[in-house]
Amino acid sequence: MGSRKIRVGIDTGGTFTDVVAVDDESGAIVTTKTPSTPQDPAVGFLAGIEKVLAQLGETGDAIEAVSHGTTVATNKLLEGKVGTLGFITTEGYEHVLEIARQSVPDGYGNSYFWVKPDRIVPADRVRTVRGRLAYEGSEIRPLNEDDVRAAARFFKDRDIRTVGVCLMHSYANPEHERRVRDILMEEYPEATVSISSEVLREYREYERSITTLVDAAVKPNIRNYVNNIASRLREFSSAEGEQRDIPFYVMKSNGGVLSAKEVVHQPITTVLSGPAAGALGAALIAGVAGVDQVLTCDGGGTSTDVTVVVGGEPALTTEGRVGVYPSKIPMIDVVTVGAGGGSIAWMTPEGTLRVGPQSAGADPGPLCYAKGGNEPTITDAHVLLGRIPPHLLGGEIPLDTELARKGVEELAHRLGLEFEACATGILEVSAWNQANALRQITVKRGLDVRGFTLVTFGGSGSLLACRLIDILGLKDVLVPLEPGNVSAFGLLTVDVRNDYVQTHVSRHDRLKIDELQAGLDALAAEAERALEDEGFGPDQRQYARSADLRYFGQAFEVRVPVGDGPITQELMDEAAERFHQAHRELYGYDFRNDPHQHVEWVNLRVSGIGPIKRPELAEIAPGTGADDALTGTRQAYFDEWVTTRVYDRARLGAGDELEGPAVIEEFSSTIPVHPGFRARIDTFGNIRLSKTSDSNGATR
């Protein structure tokens, strides 16, 4: 082993792979970026490790652990490439996927034109088996094993190698599903199988079926990808040729990480891996800076991800979607819009300007990349308006402004606009796309967006920060140091975490303490076994209990914490009171004083947490004045062409201030400061953007 103990966080995005390494001995943090390799993400992953090790002057034997945020599962689902799947369910429920839910995207106004999407598994690839469980898990009719063997032969004859299994009420009793899997493995050992009782032990058959099938669909890709990286990490783990297994963790959607050997059995938990890491990294950075009411805006090359953080904790949901597929696994509540640096600007048949969701990605990329892209993008508009320099990554990637100009001018001509108006319009549409996503996670959830600080990060996340302050009425924006690497940094701040759920439907006034205690104890035992397998001792393991509650008759639940210790009537009443309060905060009313409305418990949850050491953020040296960081000027467009000062962020110190128009440049990102705005550097090196005056001219 080397003299250092290096932990590495790697976030693979659509355009760049971001890398952060922390030396646990000294606390030093080193960052870098490298182009992503969509054809084989592992290539960019390993190139990033080699690059950061070279910066540190170390070899692979210094690596203590690697944490990874991946888009492998997400991209497969977003692109609709789920492959050929088979489905086994209980006899009489073969149409559960066809019936689905009575929901129409964009409401009834779109219902005349909406076409129901193809099912994830067509009806001709659905097999049913006889056997039935009651809702509480007792067996009504035994499983017919001949039906299962017939289904296995059906899939094998048609070379359907990925199968999902969801039997009625298996959330209450998994024995039938486990036996189905055993028989499938006997008859068809080449198949990949997911069973709902291990993916999602909750009621609601449609969501459980879809979630199980999505898990099965991404399982082969995640397994191959993770195993490939683990083996290649082993190859360069020692300079002397003595190989070892480097601890390798993968980010999960719930805000925790899990070892690679375990995540291959829970692949669906990685579907929002990267965005989750970014939200947690931003939450930690903002918290250190004294901000706990946070909106995060993670702008990449393909999309922008936004989420809300209250009291230092990102909001969680089990009502998420990935592409067209609902997914009820616990995940950080992220809203994604097609407004990344590579998002394509285009003209609708009606002659209006749109931006995204189509993206030029990393290959061929924007026009200015000169790699074959043929449509203008957000990045092209920024470079043409002088908002970003004519290169990326400190000069590693030169940008061809003439190619960008040609494409934007062609679009401007078709729209009947001047060149500057078209480029500005591209950025304006993009800003409103981001603003609408931020409103979706605040205003639509009963939160006042004006009381939040926006934390912008990612390569393109801070480019529209000033415009978002105007649109949303935000008090300020915080741009962390190395904003392009916040997601990778976030990977080094998260704990090992596994979530366990069990449906337990009962009215609050009829709850039985012993049954509730037994249900939570069983989930805690599962969490304990998982943490033990991950190497955490008894004194390291932590547990968090919660429950999903609703008013009797409602079709949706609200999750609330359940206190520690033995279950008592007082503890249950406290959980019910938290539910009333949360319901009022979310929907504006509650029924706590209505004797005719009853609280109903629906799901019990336990999270097992294995804490990991977090890097500490250091204060930076006081500044000597922003003029010492001035590198020159260039023409930039802010409603008109103006001479704009350009600053090197690395030379700005704590307390330095500057006013727009200005552009602050660094290796991984650029921050345009519009006229009427100021930038101040805080003690941790964060840039704090705010307006210099409000609409009435009063200084803010």
XYZ file of C-alpha atoms in Angstrom, residues 15-578:
564
model
C -20.558 14.521 -21.818
C -17.861 14.401 -19.120
C -16.708 12.016 -16.426
C -16.016 13.977 -13.214
C -13.440 12.794 -10.687
C -12.725 13.919 -7.106
C -10.076 12.348 -4.871
C -9.645 13.027 -1.162
C -6.592 12.119 0.892
C -8.008 10.888 4.200
C -4.718 11.566 5.981
C -4.262 15.232 5.031
C -7.806 16.105 3.929
C -6.494 17.413 0.584
C -9.020 17.328 -2.266
C -8.050 17.013 -5.950
C -10.471 17.251 -8.901
C -10.370 16.616 -12.635
C -12.601 15.843 -15.613
C -12.251 13.672 -18.687
C -14.519 13.158 -21.712
C -17.114 10.408 -21.236
C -17.022 7.369 -23.518
C -20.667 6.402 -24.178
C -19.687 3.376 -26.264
C -17.940 1.926 -23.181
C -18.363 4.044 -20.011
C -15.687 1.984 -18.252
C -13.014 3.518 -20.503
C -13.780 7.063 -19.315
C -14.084 5.794 -15.731
C -10.591 4.283 -15.684
C -9.092 7.206 -17.605
C -10.435 9.516 -14.894
C -8.768 7.475 -12.150
C -5.444 7.448 -14.005
C -5.666 11.207 -14.523
C -6.299 12.040 -10.861
C -3.608 9.602 -9.671
C -1.129 11.305 -12.001
C -2.041 14.669 -10.435
C -1.347 13.205 -6.987
C 1.843 11.455 -8.106
C 0.433 8.145 -6.850
C -0.300 4.691 -8.230
C -3.314 2.444 -7.780
C -2.017 0.939 -4.539
C -2.883 4.219 -2.771
C -6.600 3.857 -3.513
C -8.580 3.080 -0.374
C -12.036 2.973 -2.025
C -13.917 4.122 -5.130
C -17.515 5.404 -5.167
C -19.297 5.692 -8.497
C -22.379 7.406 -9.874
C -23.508 5.798 -13.107
C -26.094 6.518 -15.803
C -26.016 3.005 -17.310
C -29.452 2.036 -15.963
C -30.921 5.523 -16.431
C -29.868 5.819 -20.070
C -31.177 2.369 -20.928
C -34.611 3.291 -19.586
C -34.664 6.829 -20.998
C -33.877 5.417 -24.432
C -36.571 2.764 -24.032
C -34.069 -0.032 -24.667
C -35.467 -2.547 -22.199
C -34.918 -5.508 -24.502
C -37.119 -8.579 -24.794
C -38.744 -9.323 -21.438
C -41.011 -12.053 -20.159
C -43.506 -11.746 -17.308
C -45.038 -14.299 -14.952
C -48.046 -13.401 -12.826
C -51.004 -15.022 -11.085
C -53.729 -16.587 -13.227
C -56.478 -14.062 -13.886
C -54.138 -11.056 -13.714
C -52.465 -11.404 -17.087
C -53.738 -7.969 -18.199
C -52.329 -5.957 -15.276
C -49.772 -4.305 -17.581
C -52.351 -3.551 -20.279
C -54.810 -1.959 -17.848
C -52.065 0.061 -16.101
C -53.367 3.365 -14.654
C -55.888 5.872 -15.959
C -53.396 8.669 -16.430
C -52.808 10.870 -19.466
C -49.607 12.925 -19.753
C -50.197 16.700 -19.589
C -53.799 16.241 -18.453
C -57.029 16.016 -20.396
C -56.015 18.757 -22.820
C -53.682 16.240 -24.442
C -56.014 13.241 -24.261
C -57.327 13.595 -27.821
C -53.840 13.192 -29.264
C -52.172 10.917 -26.731
C -51.400 7.388 -27.888
C -50.974 4.792 -25.167
C -47.311 3.694 -25.211
C -46.292 0.125 -25.891
C -46.368 -2.105 -22.830
C -43.008 -3.008 -21.310
C -44.030 -6.637 -21.935
C -46.525 -7.358 -24.762
C -49.457 -9.598 -23.884
C -48.065 -12.507 -25.926
C -45.009 -12.709 -23.621
C -47.038 -12.858 -20.379
C -47.469 -16.267 -18.718
C -49.763 -17.017 -15.771
C -49.496 -19.640 -13.046
C -52.135 -21.061 -10.760
C -51.896 -20.626 -7.003
C -53.122 -17.852 -4.741
C -52.205 -16.023 -1.553
C -54.550 -13.936 0.589
C -53.759 -10.281 1.241
C -52.241 -11.094 4.638
C -50.028 -13.840 3.145
C -51.898 -17.050 3.943
C -52.075 -19.639 1.167
C -55.489 -20.055 -0.479
C -54.312 -22.396 -3.252
C -50.831 -23.947 -3.603
C -48.529 -22.884 -6.414
C -48.927 -25.060 -9.526
C -45.319 -25.945 -10.326
C -46.239 -27.509 -13.691
C -47.429 -24.068 -14.828
C -44.091 -22.577 -13.823
C -42.130 -25.219 -15.729
C -44.302 -24.654 -18.784
C -43.628 -20.907 -18.579
C -39.886 -21.549 -18.282
C -39.926 -23.726 -21.416
C -42.012 -21.084 -23.244
C -39.381 -18.404 -22.556
C -36.474 -20.716 -23.318
C -37.929 -21.787 -26.688
C -38.229 -18.126 -27.692
C -34.822 -17.087 -26.296
C -36.430 -14.636 -23.827
C -33.599 -14.406 -21.308
C -34.936 -11.755 -18.899
C -38.023 -12.492 -16.794
C -39.906 -10.592 -14.112
C -42.160 -12.361 -11.600
C -44.979 -10.637 -9.699
C -47.599 -12.829 -8.000
C -50.636 -11.516 -6.150
C -49.941 -10.518 -2.521
C -46.358 -11.788 -2.605
C -45.399 -8.653 -0.631
C -47.007 -10.396 2.350
C -45.508 -13.843 1.681
C -42.592 -14.360 -0.757
C -42.584 -18.180 -0.726
C -44.479 -18.702 -4.014
C -42.245 -16.230 -5.877
C -39.078 -17.773 -4.489
C -40.218 -21.179 -5.650
C -40.999 -19.772 -9.111
C -37.450 -18.428 -9.323
C -35.971 -21.762 -8.223
C -37.908 -23.622 -10.907
C -36.952 -21.096 -13.582
C -33.287 -21.562 -12.666
C -33.668 -25.332 -12.876
C -35.384 -25.262 -16.254
C -33.639 -22.237 -17.767
C -30.361 -21.438 -15.951
C -29.330 -18.892 -18.624
C -32.223 -16.599 -17.692
C -32.011 -13.444 -15.557
C -34.896 -13.308 -13.069
C -36.244 -10.604 -10.748
C -39.015 -11.311 -8.231
C -41.206 -8.552 -6.808
C -40.887 -9.662 -3.178
C -37.174 -8.790 -3.321
C -37.531 -5.665 -5.466
C -40.560 -3.977 -3.847
C -42.511 -5.491 -0.950
C -45.450 -3.111 -1.300
C -48.998 -3.530 -2.446
C -50.357 -2.039 -5.723
C -49.844 -4.743 -8.313
C -49.235 -2.557 -11.364
C -46.467 -0.457 -9.831
C -44.896 -3.552 -8.255
C -44.993 -5.375 -11.585
C -43.456 -2.496 -13.540
C -40.752 -1.885 -10.940
C -39.829 -5.577 -10.978
C -39.656 -5.672 -14.774
C -37.510 -2.544 -14.888
C -35.168 -4.166 -12.370
C -34.945 -7.267 -14.566
C -34.386 -5.170 -17.704
C -31.343 -3.319 -16.349
C -29.881 -6.222 -14.370
C -27.708 -7.720 -17.169
C -26.255 -4.320 -18.129
C -25.517 -3.262 -14.554
C -24.036 -6.673 -13.708
C -21.718 -6.655 -16.727
C -20.728 -3.011 -16.261
C -20.011 -3.226 -12.544
C -18.160 -6.537 -12.794
C -16.088 -5.186 -15.689
C -15.000 -2.119 -13.721
C -14.295 -4.151 -10.570
C -12.009 -6.520 -12.484
C -10.207 -3.654 -14.240
C -9.730 -1.822 -10.949
C -8.033 -4.965 -9.697
C -5.605 -4.901 -12.630
C -3.930 -1.629 -11.681
C -4.501 -1.803 -7.913
C -0.785 -2.328 -7.198
C 2.338 -0.928 -8.781
C 4.200 -4.124 -7.859
C 1.747 -6.313 -9.766
C 0.204 -7.778 -6.615
C -3.495 -7.387 -7.258
C -6.160 -6.724 -4.640
C -9.864 -5.978 -4.593
C -10.350 -2.228 -4.258
C -13.556 -1.515 -2.295
C -15.980 -0.342 -4.969
C -19.305 1.349 -4.150
C -22.127 2.411 -6.452
C -24.443 5.343 -5.731
C -28.112 4.517 -5.238
C -31.161 6.645 -5.908
C -32.038 6.774 -2.190
C -29.015 8.876 -1.266
C -26.731 6.041 -0.148
C -24.095 3.812 -1.680
C -23.842 0.037 -1.827
C -20.942 -2.245 -2.608
C -20.729 -3.380 -6.216
C -21.150 -7.029 -5.247
C -24.517 -6.202 -3.670
C -25.784 -3.629 -6.150
C -25.835 -6.205 -8.966
C -28.708 -7.843 -7.050
C -30.564 -4.498 -6.751
C -29.842 -2.788 -10.097
C -32.999 -0.675 -10.151
C -31.707 1.211 -7.114
C -29.111 2.910 -9.369
C -31.542 4.571 -11.806
C -30.934 8.121 -10.491
C -27.420 7.483 -9.264
C -25.646 10.624 -10.503
C -28.335 13.217 -9.695
C -28.673 11.812 -6.168
C -24.948 12.281 -5.513
C -25.077 15.857 -6.774
C -27.966 16.788 -4.494
C -26.164 15.368 -1.454
C -22.880 17.074 -2.309
C -24.641 20.413 -2.782
C -26.543 19.945 0.490
C -23.296 19.403 2.409
C -21.539 22.385 0.796
C -24.512 24.675 1.449
C -24.840 23.437 5.023
C -21.202 24.244 5.783
C -21.864 27.734 4.361
C -24.802 28.121 6.769
C -27.651 27.557 4.290
C -30.266 24.873 4.948
C -33.111 25.924 2.606
C -31.644 24.909 -0.731
C -32.674 24.289 -4.313
C -30.099 22.415 -6.359
C -29.573 22.873 -10.090
C -27.224 20.312 -11.651
C -26.596 21.246 -15.280
C -24.796 18.712 -17.439
C -24.320 18.155 -21.125
C -27.648 16.417 -21.721
C -30.045 17.573 -19.018
C -30.524 19.621 -15.851
C -31.554 17.932 -12.595
C -33.189 19.924 -9.794
C -34.203 18.997 -6.263
C -35.108 20.615 -2.949
C -33.161 20.364 0.325
C -34.786 21.366 3.628
C -32.856 21.201 6.885
C -29.867 19.684 5.103
C -31.816 16.660 3.818
C -32.924 16.228 0.175
C -36.590 15.328 -0.246
C -37.300 11.629 -0.870
C -40.094 10.086 -2.913
C -41.343 6.667 -3.954
C -43.453 8.106 -6.774
C -40.660 8.673 -9.267
C -40.454 7.858 -12.948
C -37.563 7.036 -15.243
C -38.592 7.826 -18.782
C -42.083 6.399 -19.244
C -41.701 3.823 -16.471
C -42.983 4.451 -12.930
C -40.610 3.301 -10.227
C -41.651 3.021 -6.579
C -38.210 2.539 -5.109
C -37.076 5.172 -2.578
C -35.241 7.927 -4.434
C -34.210 11.522 -3.950
C -37.000 13.625 -5.455
C -35.283 14.826 -8.633
C -36.978 16.556 -11.568
C -35.086 16.369 -14.853
C -35.476 18.652 -17.873
C -33.767 18.501 -21.260
C -31.784 21.705 -20.724
C -28.123 20.719 -20.686
C -25.244 22.262 -22.545
C -25.779 19.931 -25.488
C -29.567 20.415 -25.710
C -30.560 21.173 -29.307
C -32.405 24.348 -30.347
C -35.021 23.756 -33.059
C -38.028 25.278 -34.768
C -41.483 23.741 -34.348
C -43.824 23.267 -37.329
C -45.672 26.336 -36.026
C -42.499 28.416 -36.352
C -41.621 28.818 -32.656
C -38.272 28.260 -30.938
C -37.824 25.202 -28.701
C -34.810 23.870 -26.822
C -34.406 20.165 -25.975
C -35.111 17.556 -24.867
C -33.038 16.184 -27.741
C -29.324 16.501 -27.052
C -26.148 16.333 -29.084
C -24.516 14.683 -26.050
C -20.771 14.064 -26.001
C -20.651 12.601 -29.490
C -21.052 14.349 -31.863
C -21.693 17.157 -29.367
C -22.497 20.829 -30.054
C -21.517 22.430 -33.352
C -18.559 24.169 -31.705
C -17.031 20.797 -30.770
C -16.323 20.278 -34.511
C -17.032 16.548 -34.163
C -19.864 16.284 -36.679
C -22.746 17.945 -34.845
C -25.108 19.684 -37.260
C -27.665 21.438 -35.019
C -27.199 24.481 -32.737
C -27.166 23.882 -28.990
C -27.178 25.852 -25.746
C -23.360 25.689 -25.612
C -23.149 27.190 -29.118
C -25.330 30.117 -28.023
C -23.202 30.746 -24.924
C -19.900 30.776 -26.791
C -21.255 33.061 -29.528
C -22.545 35.573 -26.963
C -19.200 35.628 -25.156
C -20.681 34.064 -22.005
C -18.095 31.225 -22.085
C -14.531 31.210 -23.460
C -13.699 29.624 -26.845
C -12.467 26.477 -25.083
C -13.411 24.058 -22.281
C -11.415 22.404 -19.471
C -8.759 25.105 -19.425
C -8.015 24.727 -23.121
C -8.151 20.911 -23.425
C -11.216 21.167 -25.678
C -11.046 24.069 -28.199
C -14.389 25.397 -29.479
C -14.973 26.350 -33.113
C -16.995 29.581 -32.961
C -17.399 29.788 -36.735
C -19.193 26.450 -36.930
C -21.420 27.543 -34.048
C -22.173 30.876 -35.740
C -23.131 29.206 -39.007
C -25.644 26.905 -37.291
C -27.235 29.596 -35.117
C -27.465 32.011 -38.054
C -29.224 29.354 -40.126
C -31.787 28.776 -37.342
C -32.188 32.552 -36.889
C -32.932 32.950 -40.588
C -35.666 30.286 -40.464
C -37.204 31.927 -37.383
C -36.987 35.415 -38.897
C -34.737 36.682 -36.096
C -31.483 38.564 -35.840
C -28.484 36.459 -34.908
C -28.169 37.882 -31.364
C -31.923 37.585 -30.758
C -31.872 33.915 -31.746
C -28.888 33.076 -29.527
C -30.402 35.027 -26.614
C -33.746 33.308 -27.230
C -32.098 29.877 -26.968
C -30.753 30.788 -23.532
C -34.048 32.378 -22.465
C -36.069 29.265 -23.352
C -33.519 27.135 -21.523
C -33.725 29.363 -18.427
C -37.518 29.095 -18.345
C -37.298 25.307 -18.734
C -35.081 25.201 -15.660
C -37.271 27.679 -13.761
C -40.388 25.615 -14.431
C -38.638 22.504 -13.112
C -37.668 24.396 -9.940
C -41.271 25.561 -9.507
C -42.415 21.970 -9.880
C -40.431 20.882 -6.812
C -41.371 23.942 -4.736
C -44.584 25.778 -5.610
C -46.407 22.554 -6.489
C -45.360 21.122 -3.121
C -46.499 24.157 -1.119
C -43.040 25.734 -0.750
C -42.238 29.402 -1.386
C -39.361 29.412 -3.861
C -38.351 32.915 -2.756
C -37.169 31.614 0.609
C -34.528 29.342 -0.922
C -30.934 29.717 -2.001
C -30.206 28.106 -5.357
C -27.015 26.015 -5.497
C -25.871 25.658 -9.096
C -23.273 23.152 -10.225
C -22.332 20.864 -13.088
C -20.531 22.078 -16.175
C -23.498 24.156 -17.390
C -25.447 24.579 -14.149
C -24.282 28.117 -13.348
C -24.494 29.668 -16.812
C -28.067 30.915 -16.313
C -27.890 31.606 -12.570
C -28.530 35.365 -12.807
C -31.515 34.867 -15.089
C -33.008 32.330 -12.648
C -32.746 34.865 -9.808
C -34.842 37.249 -11.923
C -37.432 34.711 -13.082
C -38.003 33.069 -9.694
C -37.361 35.981 -7.339
C -34.637 34.029 -5.526
C -32.711 35.754 -2.761
C -29.349 34.496 -4.044
C -27.380 31.767 -5.797
C -24.450 29.825 -4.340
C -21.868 28.445 -6.790
C -19.487 26.002 -5.043
C -15.799 25.694 -5.743
C -15.212 23.298 -8.655
C -18.938 23.265 -9.532
C -18.378 20.840 -12.384
C -17.324 18.182 -9.880
C -19.966 18.525 -7.144
C -21.668 15.230 -8.062
C -18.343 13.386 -7.855
C -17.636 15.146 -4.538
C -21.076 14.091 -3.310
C -20.115 10.456 -3.809
C -17.523 10.870 -1.044
C -20.065 12.305 1.407
C -22.695 9.545 1.463
C -23.177 6.538 3.694
C -23.884 2.936 2.818
C -27.667 2.675 2.890
C -30.314 0.036 2.229
C -34.085 0.518 2.465
C -36.617 -2.147 3.432
C -40.388 -1.882 3.195
C -43.366 -4.038 4.145
C -47.023 -3.275 3.506
C -48.991 -3.213 6.775
C -52.469 -1.723 6.237
C -54.357 -0.863 9.419
C -56.396 2.031 10.778
C -54.589 3.945 13.493
C -57.307 3.309 16.079
C -57.078 -0.442 15.391
C -53.305 -0.812 15.364
C -51.870 -3.671 17.372
C -48.637 -2.719 19.072
C -47.208 -6.238 18.933
C -47.842 -6.560 15.161
C -46.307 -3.172 14.437
C -43.297 -4.012 16.591
C -42.866 -7.386 14.865
C -43.065 -5.814 11.408
C -40.456 -3.154 12.167
C -38.208 -5.688 13.924
C -38.278 -7.964 10.870
C -37.248 -5.103 8.597
C -34.528 -4.039 11.037
C -33.175 -7.603 11.038
C -32.882 -7.484 7.231
C -31.082 -4.152 7.454
C -28.757 -5.528 10.129
C -27.781 -8.538 7.991
C -27.041 -6.282 5.019
C -24.833 -3.937 7.070
C -22.996 -6.912 8.544
C -22.323 -8.198 5.015
C -20.949 -4.757 4.136
C -18.444 -5.020 6.989
C -20.022 -2.691 9.572
C -19.729 -3.757 13.192
C -22.617 -3.613 15.703
C -21.472 -0.268 17.126
C -21.315 1.307 13.628
C -24.776 0.380 12.385
C -27.550 2.967 12.383
C -31.254 2.569 11.640
C -34.012 4.962 10.634
C -37.681 3.970 10.921
C -40.561 5.535 9.027
C -44.071 4.740 7.845
C -46.443 5.729 5.035
C -49.725 7.098 6.413
C -52.899 8.471 4.828
C -56.460 9.368 5.677
C -58.811 6.421 5.274
C -60.080 6.362 1.685
C -57.168 8.294 0.173
C -55.156 6.759 -2.672
C -51.818 8.367 -1.729
C -49.629 8.325 1.352
C -47.298 10.663 3.226
C -44.105 9.324 4.764
C -43.290 10.316 8.351
C -40.553 9.224 10.769
C -41.296 6.708 13.515
C -39.312 7.335 16.702
C -36.682 4.989 18.105
C -37.254 2.537 20.917
C -40.007 0.029 21.689
C -43.342 0.675 20.002
C -45.841 2.263 22.381
C -49.185 3.968 21.930
C -47.456 7.285 22.570
C -44.919 6.605 19.790
C -47.702 5.705 17.338
C -49.667 8.831 18.247
C -46.556 10.953 17.665
C -46.258 9.467 14.163
C -49.932 10.238 13.479
C -49.429 13.830 14.649
C -46.438 14.179 12.314
